PDB file of C-alpha atoms in Angstrom:
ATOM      1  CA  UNK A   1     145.104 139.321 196.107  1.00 62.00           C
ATOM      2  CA  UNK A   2     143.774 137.676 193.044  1.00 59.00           C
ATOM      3  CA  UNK A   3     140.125 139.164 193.601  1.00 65.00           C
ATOM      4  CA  UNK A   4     142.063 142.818 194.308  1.00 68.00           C
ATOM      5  CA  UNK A   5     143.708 142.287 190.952  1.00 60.00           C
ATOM      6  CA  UNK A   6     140.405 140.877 189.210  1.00 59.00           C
ATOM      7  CA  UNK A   7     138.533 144.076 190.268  1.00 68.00           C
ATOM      8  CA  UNK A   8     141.104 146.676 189.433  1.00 69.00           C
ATOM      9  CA  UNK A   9     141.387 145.180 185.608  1.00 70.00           C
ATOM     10  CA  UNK A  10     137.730 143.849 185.108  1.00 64.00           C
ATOM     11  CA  UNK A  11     136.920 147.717 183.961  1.00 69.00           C
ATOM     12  CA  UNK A  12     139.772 147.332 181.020  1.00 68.00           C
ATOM     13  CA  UNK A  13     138.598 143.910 180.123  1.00 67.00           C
ATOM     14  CA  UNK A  14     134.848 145.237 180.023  1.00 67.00           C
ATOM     15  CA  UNK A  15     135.823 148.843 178.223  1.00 65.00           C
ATOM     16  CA  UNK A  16     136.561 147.213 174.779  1.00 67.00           C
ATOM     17  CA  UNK A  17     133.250 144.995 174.792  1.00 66.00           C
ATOM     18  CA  UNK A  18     131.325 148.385 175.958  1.00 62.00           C
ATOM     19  CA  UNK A  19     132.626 150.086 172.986  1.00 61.00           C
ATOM     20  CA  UNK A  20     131.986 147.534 170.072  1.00 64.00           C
ATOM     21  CA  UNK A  21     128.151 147.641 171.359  1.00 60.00           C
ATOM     22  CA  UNK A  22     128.332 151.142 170.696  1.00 56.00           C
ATOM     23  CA  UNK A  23     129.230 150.790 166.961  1.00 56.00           C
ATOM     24  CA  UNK A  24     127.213 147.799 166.863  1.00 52.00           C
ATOM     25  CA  UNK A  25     124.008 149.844 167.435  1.00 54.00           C
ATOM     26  CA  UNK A  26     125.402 152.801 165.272  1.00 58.00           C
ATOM     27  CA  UNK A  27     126.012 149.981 162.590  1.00 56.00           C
ATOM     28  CA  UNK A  28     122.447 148.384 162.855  1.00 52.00           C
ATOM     29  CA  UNK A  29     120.640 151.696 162.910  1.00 57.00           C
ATOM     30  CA  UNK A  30     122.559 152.694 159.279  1.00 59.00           C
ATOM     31  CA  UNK A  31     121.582 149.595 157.985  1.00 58.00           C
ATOM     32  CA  UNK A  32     117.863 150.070 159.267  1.00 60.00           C
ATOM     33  CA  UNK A  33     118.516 153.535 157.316  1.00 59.00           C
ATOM     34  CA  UNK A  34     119.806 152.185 154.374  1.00 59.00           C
ATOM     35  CA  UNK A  35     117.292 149.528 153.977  1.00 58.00           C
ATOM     36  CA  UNK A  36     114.079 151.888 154.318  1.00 56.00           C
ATOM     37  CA  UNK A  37     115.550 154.361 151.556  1.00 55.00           C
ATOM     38  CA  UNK A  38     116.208 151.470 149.535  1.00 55.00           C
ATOM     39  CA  UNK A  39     112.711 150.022 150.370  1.00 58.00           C
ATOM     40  CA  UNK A  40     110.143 153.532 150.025  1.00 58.00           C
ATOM     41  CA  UNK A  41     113.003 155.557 147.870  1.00 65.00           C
ATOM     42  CA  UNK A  42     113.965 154.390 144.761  1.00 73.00           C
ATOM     43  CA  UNK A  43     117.545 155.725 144.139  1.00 86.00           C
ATOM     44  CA  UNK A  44     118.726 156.869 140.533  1.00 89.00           C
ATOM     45  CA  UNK A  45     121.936 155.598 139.759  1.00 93.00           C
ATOM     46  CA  UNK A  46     122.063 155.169 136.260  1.00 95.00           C
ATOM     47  CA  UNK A  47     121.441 157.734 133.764  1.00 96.00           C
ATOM     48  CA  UNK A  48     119.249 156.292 131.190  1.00 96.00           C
ATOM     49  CA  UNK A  49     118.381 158.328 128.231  1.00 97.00           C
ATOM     50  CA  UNK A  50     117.036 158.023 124.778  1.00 97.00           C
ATOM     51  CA  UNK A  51     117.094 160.641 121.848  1.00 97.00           C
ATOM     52  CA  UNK A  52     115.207 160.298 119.251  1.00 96.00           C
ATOM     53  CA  UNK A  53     115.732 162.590 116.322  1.00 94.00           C
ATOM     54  CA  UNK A  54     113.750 163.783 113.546  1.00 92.00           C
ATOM     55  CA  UNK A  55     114.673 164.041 110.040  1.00 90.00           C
ATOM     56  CA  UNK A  56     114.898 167.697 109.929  1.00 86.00           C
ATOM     57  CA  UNK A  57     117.335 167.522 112.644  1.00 86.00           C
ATOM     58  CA  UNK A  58     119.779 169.998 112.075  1.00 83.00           C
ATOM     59  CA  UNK A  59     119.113 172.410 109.472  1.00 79.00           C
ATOM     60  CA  UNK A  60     120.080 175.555 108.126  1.00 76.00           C
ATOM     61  CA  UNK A  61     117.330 178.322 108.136  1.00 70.00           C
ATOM     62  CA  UNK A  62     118.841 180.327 105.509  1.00 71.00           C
ATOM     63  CA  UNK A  63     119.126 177.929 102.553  1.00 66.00           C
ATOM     64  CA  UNK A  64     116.023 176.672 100.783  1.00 60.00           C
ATOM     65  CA  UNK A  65     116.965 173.217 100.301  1.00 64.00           C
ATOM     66  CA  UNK A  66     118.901 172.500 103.429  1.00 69.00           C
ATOM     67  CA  UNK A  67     119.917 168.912 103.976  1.00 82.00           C
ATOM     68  CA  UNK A  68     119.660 167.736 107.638  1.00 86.00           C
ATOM     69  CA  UNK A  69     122.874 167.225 109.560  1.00 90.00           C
ATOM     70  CA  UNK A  70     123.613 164.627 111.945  1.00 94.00           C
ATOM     71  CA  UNK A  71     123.755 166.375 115.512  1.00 94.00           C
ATOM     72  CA  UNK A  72     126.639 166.245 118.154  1.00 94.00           C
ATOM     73  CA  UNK A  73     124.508 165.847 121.486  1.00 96.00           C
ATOM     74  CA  UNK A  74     126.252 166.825 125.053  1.00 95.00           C
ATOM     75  CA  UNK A  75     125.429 165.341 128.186  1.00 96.00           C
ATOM     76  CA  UNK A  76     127.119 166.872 131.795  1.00 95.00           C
ATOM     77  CA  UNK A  77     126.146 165.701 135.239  1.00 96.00           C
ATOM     78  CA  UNK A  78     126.284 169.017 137.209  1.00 95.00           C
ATOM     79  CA  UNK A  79     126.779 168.966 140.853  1.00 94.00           C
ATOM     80  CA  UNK A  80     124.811 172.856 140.506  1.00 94.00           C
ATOM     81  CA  UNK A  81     123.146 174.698 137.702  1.00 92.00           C
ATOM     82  CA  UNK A  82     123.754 178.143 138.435  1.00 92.00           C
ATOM     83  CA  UNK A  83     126.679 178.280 136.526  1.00 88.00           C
ATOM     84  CA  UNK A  84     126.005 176.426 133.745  1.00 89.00           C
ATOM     85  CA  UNK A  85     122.744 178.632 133.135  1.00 90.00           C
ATOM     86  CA  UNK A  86     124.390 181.323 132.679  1.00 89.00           C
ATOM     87  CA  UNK A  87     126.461 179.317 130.244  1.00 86.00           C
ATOM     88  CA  UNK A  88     126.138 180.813 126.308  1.00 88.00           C
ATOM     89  CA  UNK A  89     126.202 178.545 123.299  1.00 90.00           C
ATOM     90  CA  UNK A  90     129.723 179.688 122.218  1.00 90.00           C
ATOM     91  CA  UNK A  91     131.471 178.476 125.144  1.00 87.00           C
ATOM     92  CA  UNK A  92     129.999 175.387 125.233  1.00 84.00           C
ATOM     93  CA  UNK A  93     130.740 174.816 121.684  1.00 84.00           C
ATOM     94  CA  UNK A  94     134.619 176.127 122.010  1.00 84.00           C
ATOM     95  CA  UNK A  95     135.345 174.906 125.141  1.00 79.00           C
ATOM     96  CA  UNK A  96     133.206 172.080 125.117  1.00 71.00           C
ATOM     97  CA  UNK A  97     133.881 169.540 129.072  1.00 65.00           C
ATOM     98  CA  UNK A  98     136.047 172.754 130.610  1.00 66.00           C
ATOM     99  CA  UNK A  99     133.094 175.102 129.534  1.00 60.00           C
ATOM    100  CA  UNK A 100     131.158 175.212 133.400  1.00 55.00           C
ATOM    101  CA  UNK A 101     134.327 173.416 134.653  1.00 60.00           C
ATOM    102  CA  UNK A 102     133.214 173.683 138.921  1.00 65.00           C
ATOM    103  CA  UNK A 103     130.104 172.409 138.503  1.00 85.00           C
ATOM    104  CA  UNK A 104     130.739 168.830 135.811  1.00 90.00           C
ATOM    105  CA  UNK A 105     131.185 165.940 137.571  1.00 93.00           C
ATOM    106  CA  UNK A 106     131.077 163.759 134.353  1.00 94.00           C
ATOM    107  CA  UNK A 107     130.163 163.927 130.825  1.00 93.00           C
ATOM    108  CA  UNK A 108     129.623 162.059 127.464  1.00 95.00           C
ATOM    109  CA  UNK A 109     129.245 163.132 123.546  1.00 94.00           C
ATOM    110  CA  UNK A 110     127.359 161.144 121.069  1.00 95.00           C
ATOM    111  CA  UNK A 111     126.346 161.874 118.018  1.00 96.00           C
ATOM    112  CA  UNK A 112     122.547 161.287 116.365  1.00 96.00           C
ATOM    113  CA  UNK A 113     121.856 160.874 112.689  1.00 95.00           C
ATOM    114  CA  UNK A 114     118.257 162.388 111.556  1.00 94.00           C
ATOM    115  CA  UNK A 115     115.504 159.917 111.636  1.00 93.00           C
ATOM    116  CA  UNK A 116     117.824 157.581 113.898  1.00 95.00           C
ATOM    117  CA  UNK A 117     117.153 156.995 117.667  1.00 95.00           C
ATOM    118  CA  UNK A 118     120.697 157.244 120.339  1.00 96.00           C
ATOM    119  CA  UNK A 119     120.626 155.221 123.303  1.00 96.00           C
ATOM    120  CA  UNK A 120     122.686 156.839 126.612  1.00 97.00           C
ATOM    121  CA  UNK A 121     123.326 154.671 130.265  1.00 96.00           C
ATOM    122  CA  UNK A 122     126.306 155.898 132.316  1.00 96.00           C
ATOM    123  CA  UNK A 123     126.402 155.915 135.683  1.00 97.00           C
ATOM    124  CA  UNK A 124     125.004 158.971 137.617  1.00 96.00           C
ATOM    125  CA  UNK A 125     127.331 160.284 139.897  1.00 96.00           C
ATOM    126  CA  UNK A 126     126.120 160.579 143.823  1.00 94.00           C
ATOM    127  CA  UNK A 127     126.785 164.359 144.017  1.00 95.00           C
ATOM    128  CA  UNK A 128     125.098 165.107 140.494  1.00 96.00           C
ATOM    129  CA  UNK A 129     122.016 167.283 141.183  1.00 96.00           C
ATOM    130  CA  UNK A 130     121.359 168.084 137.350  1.00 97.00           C
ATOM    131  CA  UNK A 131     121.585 166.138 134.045  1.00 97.00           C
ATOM    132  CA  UNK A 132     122.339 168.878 131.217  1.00 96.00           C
ATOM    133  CA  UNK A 133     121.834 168.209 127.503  1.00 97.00           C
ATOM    134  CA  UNK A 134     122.831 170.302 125.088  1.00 96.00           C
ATOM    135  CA  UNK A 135     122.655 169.979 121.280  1.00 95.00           C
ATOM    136  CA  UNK A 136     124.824 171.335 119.010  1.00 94.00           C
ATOM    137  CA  UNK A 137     123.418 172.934 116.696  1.00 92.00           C
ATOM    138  CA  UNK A 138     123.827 174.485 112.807  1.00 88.00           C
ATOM    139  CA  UNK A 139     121.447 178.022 113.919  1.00 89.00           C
ATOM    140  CA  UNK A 140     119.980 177.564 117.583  1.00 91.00           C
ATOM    141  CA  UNK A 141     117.740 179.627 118.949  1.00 89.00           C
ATOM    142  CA  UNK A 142     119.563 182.130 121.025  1.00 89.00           C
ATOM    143  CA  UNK A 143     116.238 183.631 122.398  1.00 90.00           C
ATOM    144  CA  UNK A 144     114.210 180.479 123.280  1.00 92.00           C
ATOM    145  CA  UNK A 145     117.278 178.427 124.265  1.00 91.00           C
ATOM    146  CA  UNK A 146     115.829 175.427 123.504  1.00 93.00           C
ATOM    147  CA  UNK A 147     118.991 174.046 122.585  1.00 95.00           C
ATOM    148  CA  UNK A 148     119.732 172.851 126.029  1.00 95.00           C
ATOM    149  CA  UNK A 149     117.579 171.016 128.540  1.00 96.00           C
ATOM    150  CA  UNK A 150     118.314 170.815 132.320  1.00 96.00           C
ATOM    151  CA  UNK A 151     116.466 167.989 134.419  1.00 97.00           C
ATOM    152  CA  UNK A 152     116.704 168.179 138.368  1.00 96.00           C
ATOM    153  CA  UNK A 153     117.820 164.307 139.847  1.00 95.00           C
ATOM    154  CA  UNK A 154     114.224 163.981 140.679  1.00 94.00           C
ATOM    155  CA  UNK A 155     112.707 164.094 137.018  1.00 94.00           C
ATOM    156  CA  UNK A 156     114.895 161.005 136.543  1.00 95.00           C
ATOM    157  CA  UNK A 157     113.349 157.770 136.793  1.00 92.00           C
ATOM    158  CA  UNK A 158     115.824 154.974 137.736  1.00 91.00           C
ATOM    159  CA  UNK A 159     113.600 152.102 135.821  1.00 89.00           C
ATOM    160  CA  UNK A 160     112.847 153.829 132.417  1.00 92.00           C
ATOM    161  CA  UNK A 161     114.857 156.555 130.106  1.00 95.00           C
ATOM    162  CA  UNK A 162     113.883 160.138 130.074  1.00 96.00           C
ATOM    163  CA  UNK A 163     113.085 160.713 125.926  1.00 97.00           C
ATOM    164  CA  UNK A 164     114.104 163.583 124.140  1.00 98.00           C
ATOM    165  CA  UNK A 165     113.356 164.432 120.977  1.00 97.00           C
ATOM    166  CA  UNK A 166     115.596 166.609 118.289  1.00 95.00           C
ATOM    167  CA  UNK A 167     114.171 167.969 115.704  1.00 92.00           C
ATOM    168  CA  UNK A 168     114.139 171.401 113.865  1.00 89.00           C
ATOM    169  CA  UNK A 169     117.010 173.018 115.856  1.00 90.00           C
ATOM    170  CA  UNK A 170     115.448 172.314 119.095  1.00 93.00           C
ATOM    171  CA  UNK A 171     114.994 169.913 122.578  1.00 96.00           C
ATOM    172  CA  UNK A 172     112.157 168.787 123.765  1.00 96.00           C
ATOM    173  CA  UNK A 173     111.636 166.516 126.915  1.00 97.00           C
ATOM    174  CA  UNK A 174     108.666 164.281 126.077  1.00 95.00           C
ATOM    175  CA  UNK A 175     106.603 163.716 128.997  1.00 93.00           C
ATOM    176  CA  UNK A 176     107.227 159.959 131.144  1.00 84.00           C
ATOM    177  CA  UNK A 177     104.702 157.165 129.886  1.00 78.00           C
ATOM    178  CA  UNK A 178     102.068 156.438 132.909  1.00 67.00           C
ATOM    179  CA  UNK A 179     102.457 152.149 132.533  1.00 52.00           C
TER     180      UNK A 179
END
C-alpha cells in the first residue's frame, strides 16, 4: 500500500522540480544573452554631450553691430523621428516639450553663453531611437535647417560626448576623435 501510494504521488513530487529546470535553463540562457551583448556590444546609456559655442553665437543678420546672444539649446530623446521632422521652428519655440508630444520620451534645456563650452549627461532612455538638438535661435535658417541636429542611437558613443558646435546661427556635429 505504501509503494501504491509512493507511485501514484511521485509524479506531483517530481512536477515542481521538472518545472524550475525549465526556468533554470531559460534563466541561464538570458544571462548567456545578456553577458555577450554586454561583452561584443557596448550599450549607450548615458547621453553625453558637449556644446561648444562660438562668440558669434546668436546674432542678428540685420543689424550691423549685432552683439551675440547667449543661446537656449533643446535636447529631446525621441522614441521616432518622423514626427519631429516634420516639426517647424515655431512650434518648437511656442510649444517647446509638448511640441512632437508622441514621440519625447525625455528632455532637457540649457542655456550656452558665446565663447563658453555646456556640458550635458542624462540618462538615455531604453526606447529612445534619436537624440534631437535644437537651438534656439535670433534668425535661423529656415531653408538649410541647420538649427536642429538629429543623431540615430548608433552615432552615440557610450565612452566619449558627441561635440557640437554653435556658432553663426547654426549646428554642426563635429566629427568623433579616432584615439
Amino acid at each position: 500500500m505504501l509503494r501504491t501510494l509512493l507511485i501514484k504521488r511521485l509524479p506531483l513530487l517530481l512536477l515542481p522540480a521538472l518545472l524550475t529546470g525549465c526556468g533554470l535553463t531559460q534563466s541561464v540562457s538570458d544571462g548567456t544573452s545578456s553577458a555577450m551583448k554586454s561583452i561584443f556590444y557596448k550599450q549607450v546609456k548615458t547621453l553625453h554631450l558637449d556644446i561648444t559655442a562660438r562668440q558669434a553665437l546668436n546674432t542678428d543678420g540685420q543689424e550691423n553691430i549685432s552683439l551675440s546672444q547667449p543661446l537656449m539649446v533643446r535636447v529631446y530623446q525621441l522614441r521616432d523621428r518622423k514626427t519631429f521632422d516634420k516639426t517647424v521652428y515655431q512650434q518648437l519655440l511656442t510649444q517647446g516639450d509638448d511640441a512632437p508630444e508622441t514621440e519625447i520620451l525625455a528632455s532637457r534645456s540649457l542655456v550656452v553663453k558665446p565663447g563658453e563650452d555646456a556640458s550635458l549627461d542624462m540618462p538615455l532612455d531604453e526606447k529612445a531611437q534619436f537624440v534631437a538638438v535644437v537651438g534656439l535661435f535670433r534668425q535661423p535658417d529656415m531653408v538649410k535647417n541647420d538649427w536642429k541636429l538629429v543623431l540615430a542611437r548608433e552615432d552615440l558613443d557610450p565612452d566619449s560626448p558627441r561635440v557640437i558646435e554653435a556658432g553663426h546661427n547654426r549646428l554642426t556635429l563635429q566629427p568623433l576623435k579616432d584615439d
